[in-house]
Coordinates of N, CA, C and O and ligand atoms in Angstrom, one line a residue:
X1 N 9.5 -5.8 1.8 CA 8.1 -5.7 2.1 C 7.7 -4.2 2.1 O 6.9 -3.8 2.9
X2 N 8.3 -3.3 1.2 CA 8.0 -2.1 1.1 C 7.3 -1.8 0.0 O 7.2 -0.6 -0.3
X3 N 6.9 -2.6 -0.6 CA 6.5 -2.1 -2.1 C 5.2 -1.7 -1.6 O 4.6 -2.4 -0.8
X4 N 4.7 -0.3 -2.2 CA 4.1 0.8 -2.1 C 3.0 0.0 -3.5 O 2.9 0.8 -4.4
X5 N 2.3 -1.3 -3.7 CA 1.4 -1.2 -4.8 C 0.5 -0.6 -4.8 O -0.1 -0.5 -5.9
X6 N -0.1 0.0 -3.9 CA -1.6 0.6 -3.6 C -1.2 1.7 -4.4 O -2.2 2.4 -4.8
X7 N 0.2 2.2 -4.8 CA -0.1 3.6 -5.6 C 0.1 3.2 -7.3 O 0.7 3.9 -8.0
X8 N -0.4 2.0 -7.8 CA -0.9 1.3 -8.9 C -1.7 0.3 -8.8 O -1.5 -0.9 -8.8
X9 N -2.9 1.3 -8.7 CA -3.9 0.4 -8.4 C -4.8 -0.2 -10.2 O -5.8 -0.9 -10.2
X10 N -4.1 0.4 -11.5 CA -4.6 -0.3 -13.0 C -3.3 -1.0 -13.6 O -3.1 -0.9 -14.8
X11 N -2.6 -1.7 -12.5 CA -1.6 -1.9 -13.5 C -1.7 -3.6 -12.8 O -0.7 -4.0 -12.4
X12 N -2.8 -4.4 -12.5 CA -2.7 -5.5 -11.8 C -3.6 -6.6 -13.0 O -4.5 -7.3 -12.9
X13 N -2.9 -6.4 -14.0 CA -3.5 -7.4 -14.9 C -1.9 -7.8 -15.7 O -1.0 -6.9 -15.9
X14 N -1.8 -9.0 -16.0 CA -0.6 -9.5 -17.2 C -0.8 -8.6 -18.5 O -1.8 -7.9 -18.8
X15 N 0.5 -8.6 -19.1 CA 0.6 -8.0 -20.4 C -0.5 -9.1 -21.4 O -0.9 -10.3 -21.1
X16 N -0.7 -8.4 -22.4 CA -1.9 -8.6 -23.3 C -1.1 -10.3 -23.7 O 0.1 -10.4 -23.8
X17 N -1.9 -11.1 -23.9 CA -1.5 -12.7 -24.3 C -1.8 -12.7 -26.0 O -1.7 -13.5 -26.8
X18 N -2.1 -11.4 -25.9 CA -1.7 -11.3 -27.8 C -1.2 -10.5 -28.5 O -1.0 -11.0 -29.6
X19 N -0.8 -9.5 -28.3 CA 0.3 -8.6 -28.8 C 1.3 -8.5 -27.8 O 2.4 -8.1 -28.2
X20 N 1.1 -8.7 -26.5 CA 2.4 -8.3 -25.6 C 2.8 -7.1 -24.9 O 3.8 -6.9 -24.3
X21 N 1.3 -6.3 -25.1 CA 1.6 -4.9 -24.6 C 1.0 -4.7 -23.4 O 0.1 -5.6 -23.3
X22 N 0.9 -3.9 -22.2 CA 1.0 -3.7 -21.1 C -0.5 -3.5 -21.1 O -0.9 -2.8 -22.0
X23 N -1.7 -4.1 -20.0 CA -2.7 -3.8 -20.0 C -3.3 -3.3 -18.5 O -3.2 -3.7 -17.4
X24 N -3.7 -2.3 -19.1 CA -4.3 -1.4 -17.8 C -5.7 -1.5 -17.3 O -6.1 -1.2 -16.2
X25 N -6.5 -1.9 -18.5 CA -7.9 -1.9 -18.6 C -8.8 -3.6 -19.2 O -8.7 -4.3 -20.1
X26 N -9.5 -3.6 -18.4 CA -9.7 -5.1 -19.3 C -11.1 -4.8 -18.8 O -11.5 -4.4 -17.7
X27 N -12.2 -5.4 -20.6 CA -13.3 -5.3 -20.1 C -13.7 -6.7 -20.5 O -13.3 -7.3 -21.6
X28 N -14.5 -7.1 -19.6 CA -15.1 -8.5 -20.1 C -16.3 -8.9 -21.2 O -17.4 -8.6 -20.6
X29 N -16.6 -9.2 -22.1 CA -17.8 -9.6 -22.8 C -18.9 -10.7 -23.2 O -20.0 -10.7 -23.8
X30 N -17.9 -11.8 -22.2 CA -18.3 -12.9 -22.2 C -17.7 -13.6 -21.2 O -16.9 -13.1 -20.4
X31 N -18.2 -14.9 -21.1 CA -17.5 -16.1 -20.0 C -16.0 -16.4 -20.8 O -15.1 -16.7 -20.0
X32 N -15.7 -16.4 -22.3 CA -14.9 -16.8 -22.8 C -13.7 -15.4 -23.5 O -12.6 -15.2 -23.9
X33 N -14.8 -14.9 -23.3 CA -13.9 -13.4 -24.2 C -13.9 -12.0 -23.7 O -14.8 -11.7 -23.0
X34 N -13.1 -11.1 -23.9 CA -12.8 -9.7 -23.1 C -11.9 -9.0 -23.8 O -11.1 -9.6 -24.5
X35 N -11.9 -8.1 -23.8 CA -11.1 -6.7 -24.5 C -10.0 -6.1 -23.5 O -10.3 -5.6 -22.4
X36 N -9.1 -6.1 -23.8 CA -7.7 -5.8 -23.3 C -7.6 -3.9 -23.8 O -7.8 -3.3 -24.8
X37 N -7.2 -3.6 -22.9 CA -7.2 -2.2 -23.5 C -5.9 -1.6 -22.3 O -5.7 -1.9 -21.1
X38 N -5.0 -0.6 -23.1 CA -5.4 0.3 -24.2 C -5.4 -0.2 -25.7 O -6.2 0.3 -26.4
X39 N -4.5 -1.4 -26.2 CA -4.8 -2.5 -27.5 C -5.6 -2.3 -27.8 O -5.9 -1.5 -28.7
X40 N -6.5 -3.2 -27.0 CA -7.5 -3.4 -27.9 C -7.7 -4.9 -28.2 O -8.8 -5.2 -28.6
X41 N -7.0 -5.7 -28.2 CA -6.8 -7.3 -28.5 C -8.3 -7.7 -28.0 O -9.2 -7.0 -27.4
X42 N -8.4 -9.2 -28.6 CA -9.9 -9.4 -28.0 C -8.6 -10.8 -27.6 O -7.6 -11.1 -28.2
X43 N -9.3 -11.6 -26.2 CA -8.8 -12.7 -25.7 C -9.7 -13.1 -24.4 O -10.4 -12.3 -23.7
X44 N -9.6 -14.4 -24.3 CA -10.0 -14.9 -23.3 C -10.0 -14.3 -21.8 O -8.9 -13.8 -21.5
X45 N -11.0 -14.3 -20.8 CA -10.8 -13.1 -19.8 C -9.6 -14.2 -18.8 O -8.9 -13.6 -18.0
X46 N -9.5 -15.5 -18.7 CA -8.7 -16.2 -18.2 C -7.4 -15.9 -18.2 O -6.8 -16.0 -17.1
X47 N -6.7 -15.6 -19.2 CA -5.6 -14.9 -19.4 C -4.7 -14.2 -18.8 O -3.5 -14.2 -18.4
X48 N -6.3 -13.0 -18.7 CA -5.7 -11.6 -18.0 C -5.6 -11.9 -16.2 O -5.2 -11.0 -15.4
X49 N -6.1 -13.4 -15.9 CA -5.8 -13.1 -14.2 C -4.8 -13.4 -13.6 O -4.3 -14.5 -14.0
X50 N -4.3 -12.7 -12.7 CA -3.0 -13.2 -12.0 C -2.6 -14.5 -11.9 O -1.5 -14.8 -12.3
X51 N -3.3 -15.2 -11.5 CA -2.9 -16.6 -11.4 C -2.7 -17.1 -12.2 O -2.5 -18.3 -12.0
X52 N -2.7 -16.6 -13.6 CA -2.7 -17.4 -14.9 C -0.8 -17.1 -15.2 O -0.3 -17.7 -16.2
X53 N -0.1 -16.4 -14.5 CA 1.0 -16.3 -14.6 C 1.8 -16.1 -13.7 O 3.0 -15.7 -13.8
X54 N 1.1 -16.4 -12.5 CA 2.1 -16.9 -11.3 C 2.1 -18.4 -10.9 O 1.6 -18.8 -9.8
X55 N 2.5 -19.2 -11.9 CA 3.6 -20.5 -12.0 C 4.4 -21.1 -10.8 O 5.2 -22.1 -11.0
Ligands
ZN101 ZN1 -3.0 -6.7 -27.2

């Protein structure tokens, strides 16, 4: 119970669900779609939330 996350506070999104690469930034555009960035991928903003990959 030591993990220090507050000192990564842009790293709280899943890796991109379309290329796979680490996403720091996510902007939303829609109810159904959003931009993953630094990529760039366009995907569903559902994707990118935590709960969609803690199973
Ligand atoms: Zn991507």
């Amino acid at each position: 119970m030591d993990v220090a996350d507050d000192l990564e506070p842009d790293t709280s999104f899943p890796d991109c669900a379309s290329c796979g690469s680490p996403v720091t930034m996510l902007t939303v555009i829609g109810p159904t779609e959003a931009i993953a960035s630094p990529c760039g991928c366009h995907a569903p903003p559902a994707l990118f939330q935590p709960e969609y990959s803690n199973g």
